[in-house]
Coordinates of C-alpha atoms in Angstrom, one line a residue:
S1 CA 63.8 1.8 26.4
S2 CA 61.9 -1.4 26.0
D3 CA 59.7 -0.3 28.8
V4 CA 58.9 2.9 26.9
C5 CA 58.1 0.9 23.7
S6 CA 56.0 -1.5 25.7
S7 CA 54.2 1.4 27.4
D8 CA 53.6 3.1 24.0
L9 CA 52.2 -0.1 22.6
V10 CA 49.8 -0.5 25.5
Q11 CA 48.8 3.1 25.2
A12 CA 48.2 2.7 21.5
R13 CA 46.1 -0.4 22.0
R14 CA 44.0 1.3 24.7
S15 CA 43.5 4.3 22.4
E16 CA 42.4 2.0 19.5
A17 CA 40.0 0.2 21.8
R18 CA 38.4 3.5 22.9
R19 CA 38.1 4.6 19.3
I20 CA 36.5 1.3 18.3
E21 CA 34.1 1.6 21.3
R22 CA 33.1 5.1 20.3
M23 CA 32.5 4.0 16.8
R24 CA 30.3 1.1 18.0
A25 CA 28.4 3.4 20.3
E26 CA 27.8 5.9 17.5
A27 CA 26.7 3.0 15.2
A28 CA 24.3 1.7 17.9
S29 CA 22.9 5.2 18.3
L30 CA 22.4 5.5 14.6
A31 CA 20.7 2.1 14.5
R32 CA 18.3 3.3 17.3
Q33 CA 17.5 6.4 15.4
I34 CA 16.8 4.4 12.2
R35 CA 14.5 2.0 14.2
E36 CA 12.6 5.0 15.7
R37 CA 12.1 6.3 12.2
L38 CA 10.8 2.9 11.1
Q39 CA 8.5 2.7 14.1
A40 CA 7.2 6.2 13.2
N41 CA 6.7 5.0 9.6
D42 CA 9.1 7.7 8.4
L43 CA 10.5 5.4 5.7
D44 CA 12.1 8.2 3.7
G45 CA 13.9 9.5 6.8
A46 CA 14.9 5.9 7.7
A47 CA 16.3 5.3 4.2
E48 CA 18.3 8.5 4.3
S49 CA 19.7 7.8 7.8
L50 CA 20.5 4.2 6.9
A51 CA 22.4 5.2 3.7
A52 CA 24.4 7.8 5.7
A53 CA 25.1 5.2 8.5
R54 CA 26.2 2.6 5.9
A55 CA 28.6 5.2 4.4
D56 CA 30.1 6.0 7.8
F57 CA 30.2 2.4 9.1
P58 CA 30.1 0.1 6.1
D59 CA 31.0 -3.1 8.0
E60 CA 28.3 -2.8 10.7
A61 CA 26.2 -5.9 10.8
E62 CA 23.2 -4.1 12.2
W63 CA 22.5 -2.5 8.8
T64 CA 21.5 -5.8 7.2
P65 CA 18.3 -6.5 9.3
L66 CA 17.5 -2.8 9.2
T67 CA 17.8 -2.8 5.4
A68 CA 15.5 -5.8 5.2
E69 CA 12.9 -4.2 7.4
L70 CA 13.0 -1.0 5.5
E71 CA 12.6 -2.8 2.2
T72 CA 9.7 -4.8 3.5
R73 CA 7.9 -1.7 4.7
Q74 CA 8.6 0.2 1.4
K75 CA 7.1 -2.7 -0.5
A76 CA 4.0 -2.7 1.8
R77 CA 3.7 1.1 1.4
Q78 CA 3.9 0.8 -2.4
R79 CA 1.3 -1.9 -2.4
E80 CA -1.0 0.2 -0.3
R81 CA -0.6 3.1 -2.7
E82 CA -1.4 0.8 -5.7
V83 CA -4.4 -0.6 -3.9
T84 CA -5.7 2.8 -3.0
A85 CA -5.2 4.1 -6.6
R86 CA -7.0 1.1 -8.0
D87 CA -9.9 1.5 -5.5
R88 CA -10.2 5.1 -6.5
E89 CA -10.1 4.3 -10.2
I90 CA -12.8 1.8 -9.9
R91 CA -15.0 4.0 -7.8
A92 CA -14.5 7.0 -10.1
E93 CA -15.2 5.0 -13.2
L94 CA -18.4 3.6 -11.6
D95 CA -19.5 7.0 -10.4
S96 CA -18.9 8.6 -13.8
A97 CA -20.7 5.8 -15.7
L98 CA -23.7 6.0 -13.3
A99 CA -23.8 9.8 -13.7
G100 CA -23.7 9.4 -17.4
A101 CA -26.5 6.8 -17.3
R102 CA -28.6 9.1 -15.3
A103 CA -27.9 12.0 -17.7
G104 CA -28.9 9.9 -20.7
G105 CA -25.7 7.9 -21.1
A106 CA -22.9 7.9 -23.6
A107 CA -24.3 4.7 -25.1
D108 CA -27.6 6.5 -25.3
S109 CA -29.6 3.3 -25.3
G110 CA -32.6 5.0 -24.0
Y111 CA -32.5 2.7 -21.0
P112 CA -30.5 4.4 -18.2
V113 CA -31.2 1.6 -15.9
L114 CA -29.6 -0.8 -18.4
E115 CA -26.6 1.4 -18.7
S116 CA -26.3 1.6 -14.9
W117 CA -26.5 -2.2 -14.7
I118 CA -23.7 -2.5 -17.3
A119 CA -21.6 0.0 -15.4
I120 CA -22.0 -1.9 -12.2
A121 CA -21.1 -5.2 -13.9
A122 CA -18.0 -3.5 -15.3
A123 CA -17.0 -2.3 -11.8
G124 CA -17.5 -5.8 -10.5
K125 CA -15.2 -7.2 -13.2
R126 CA -12.6 -4.5 -12.4
L127 CA -12.8 -5.4 -8.7
A128 CA -12.3 -9.1 -9.5
Q129 CA -9.2 -8.2 -11.5
A130 CA -7.9 -6.1 -8.6
R131 CA -8.5 -8.9 -6.2
V132 CA -6.3 -11.2 -8.4
Q133 CA -3.5 -8.7 -8.6
F134 CA -3.8 -7.6 -4.9
P135 CA -5.3 -10.6 -2.9
G136 CA -6.5 -10.2 0.6
E137 CA -7.0 -6.5 0.8
R138 CA -9.7 -5.1 3.1
A139 CA -10.4 -2.3 0.6
W140 CA -11.9 -4.9 -1.7
E141 CA -14.5 -6.0 0.9
E142 CA -15.7 -2.4 1.3
L143 CA -15.8 -1.9 -2.5
E144 CA -17.7 -5.1 -3.0
R145 CA -20.3 -4.0 -0.4
E146 CA -20.7 -0.7 -2.3
I147 CA -21.0 -2.4 -5.7
S148 CA -23.5 -4.9 -4.2
T149 CA -25.6 -2.1 -2.7
R150 CA -25.6 -0.3 -6.1
R151 CA -26.4 -3.6 -7.9
R152 CA -29.5 -4.1 -5.6
R153 CA -30.6 -0.5 -6.2
A154 CA -30.2 -0.9 -9.9
A155 CA -32.0 -4.3 -9.9
K156 CA -34.9 -2.7 -8.0
Q157 CA -35.0 0.2 -10.5
A158 CA -34.7 -2.3 -13.4
M159 CA -37.6 -4.4 -12.2
E160 CA -39.7 -1.3 -11.8
E161 CA -38.8 -0.2 -15.3
A162 CA -39.1 -3.7 -16.7
E163 CA -42.8 -3.8 -15.8
R164 CA -43.2 -0.9 -18.3
L165 CA -40.9 -2.3 -21.0
P166 CA -41.8 -5.5 -22.9
G167 CA -39.2 -8.2 -22.7
M168 CA -36.9 -6.5 -20.2
A169 CA -38.3 -8.1 -17.1
D170 CA -37.0 -11.5 -18.1
W171 CA -33.6 -10.2 -19.0
F172 CA -33.2 -8.3 -15.7
A173 CA -34.5 -11.2 -13.6
S174 CA -31.8 -13.5 -15.2
E175 CA -29.0 -10.9 -14.6
A176 CA -30.0 -10.1 -11.0

């Protein structure tokens, strides 16, 4: 009778050990799947899988570093989206202002080159603000090159027009 109880106890411990091993293997498999999704930059899929895995295996230590990595990548993706949106806004505003200047301009100063110059300066200020908010972004280097190119073109046009307009040559020379 004591041998039967002892045998049952051993059997129960082995069964429990196998169950724990299966759970660990399943958790490890889920962790691998989540890492693969992170590597594939499938952040939404990784978040869903991680939430499900946490629900099934709440005490698994592997979820903590995976959660940290997911959150870091999500923040980076959000920053990238914000930078892209700001870049597009600045470019769209600049393009619109320059198109308006060429068409006579909303300010209707009679000096489209002056209006272009003002639009380019405004884009430069918006870029400076974006750089403060999102420092170190490569997008700003490209946008700076584009603004500089447009500034040089506008300066050339301004100097050409300034030769025909009294008093403007000095102003454009001081701003260029």
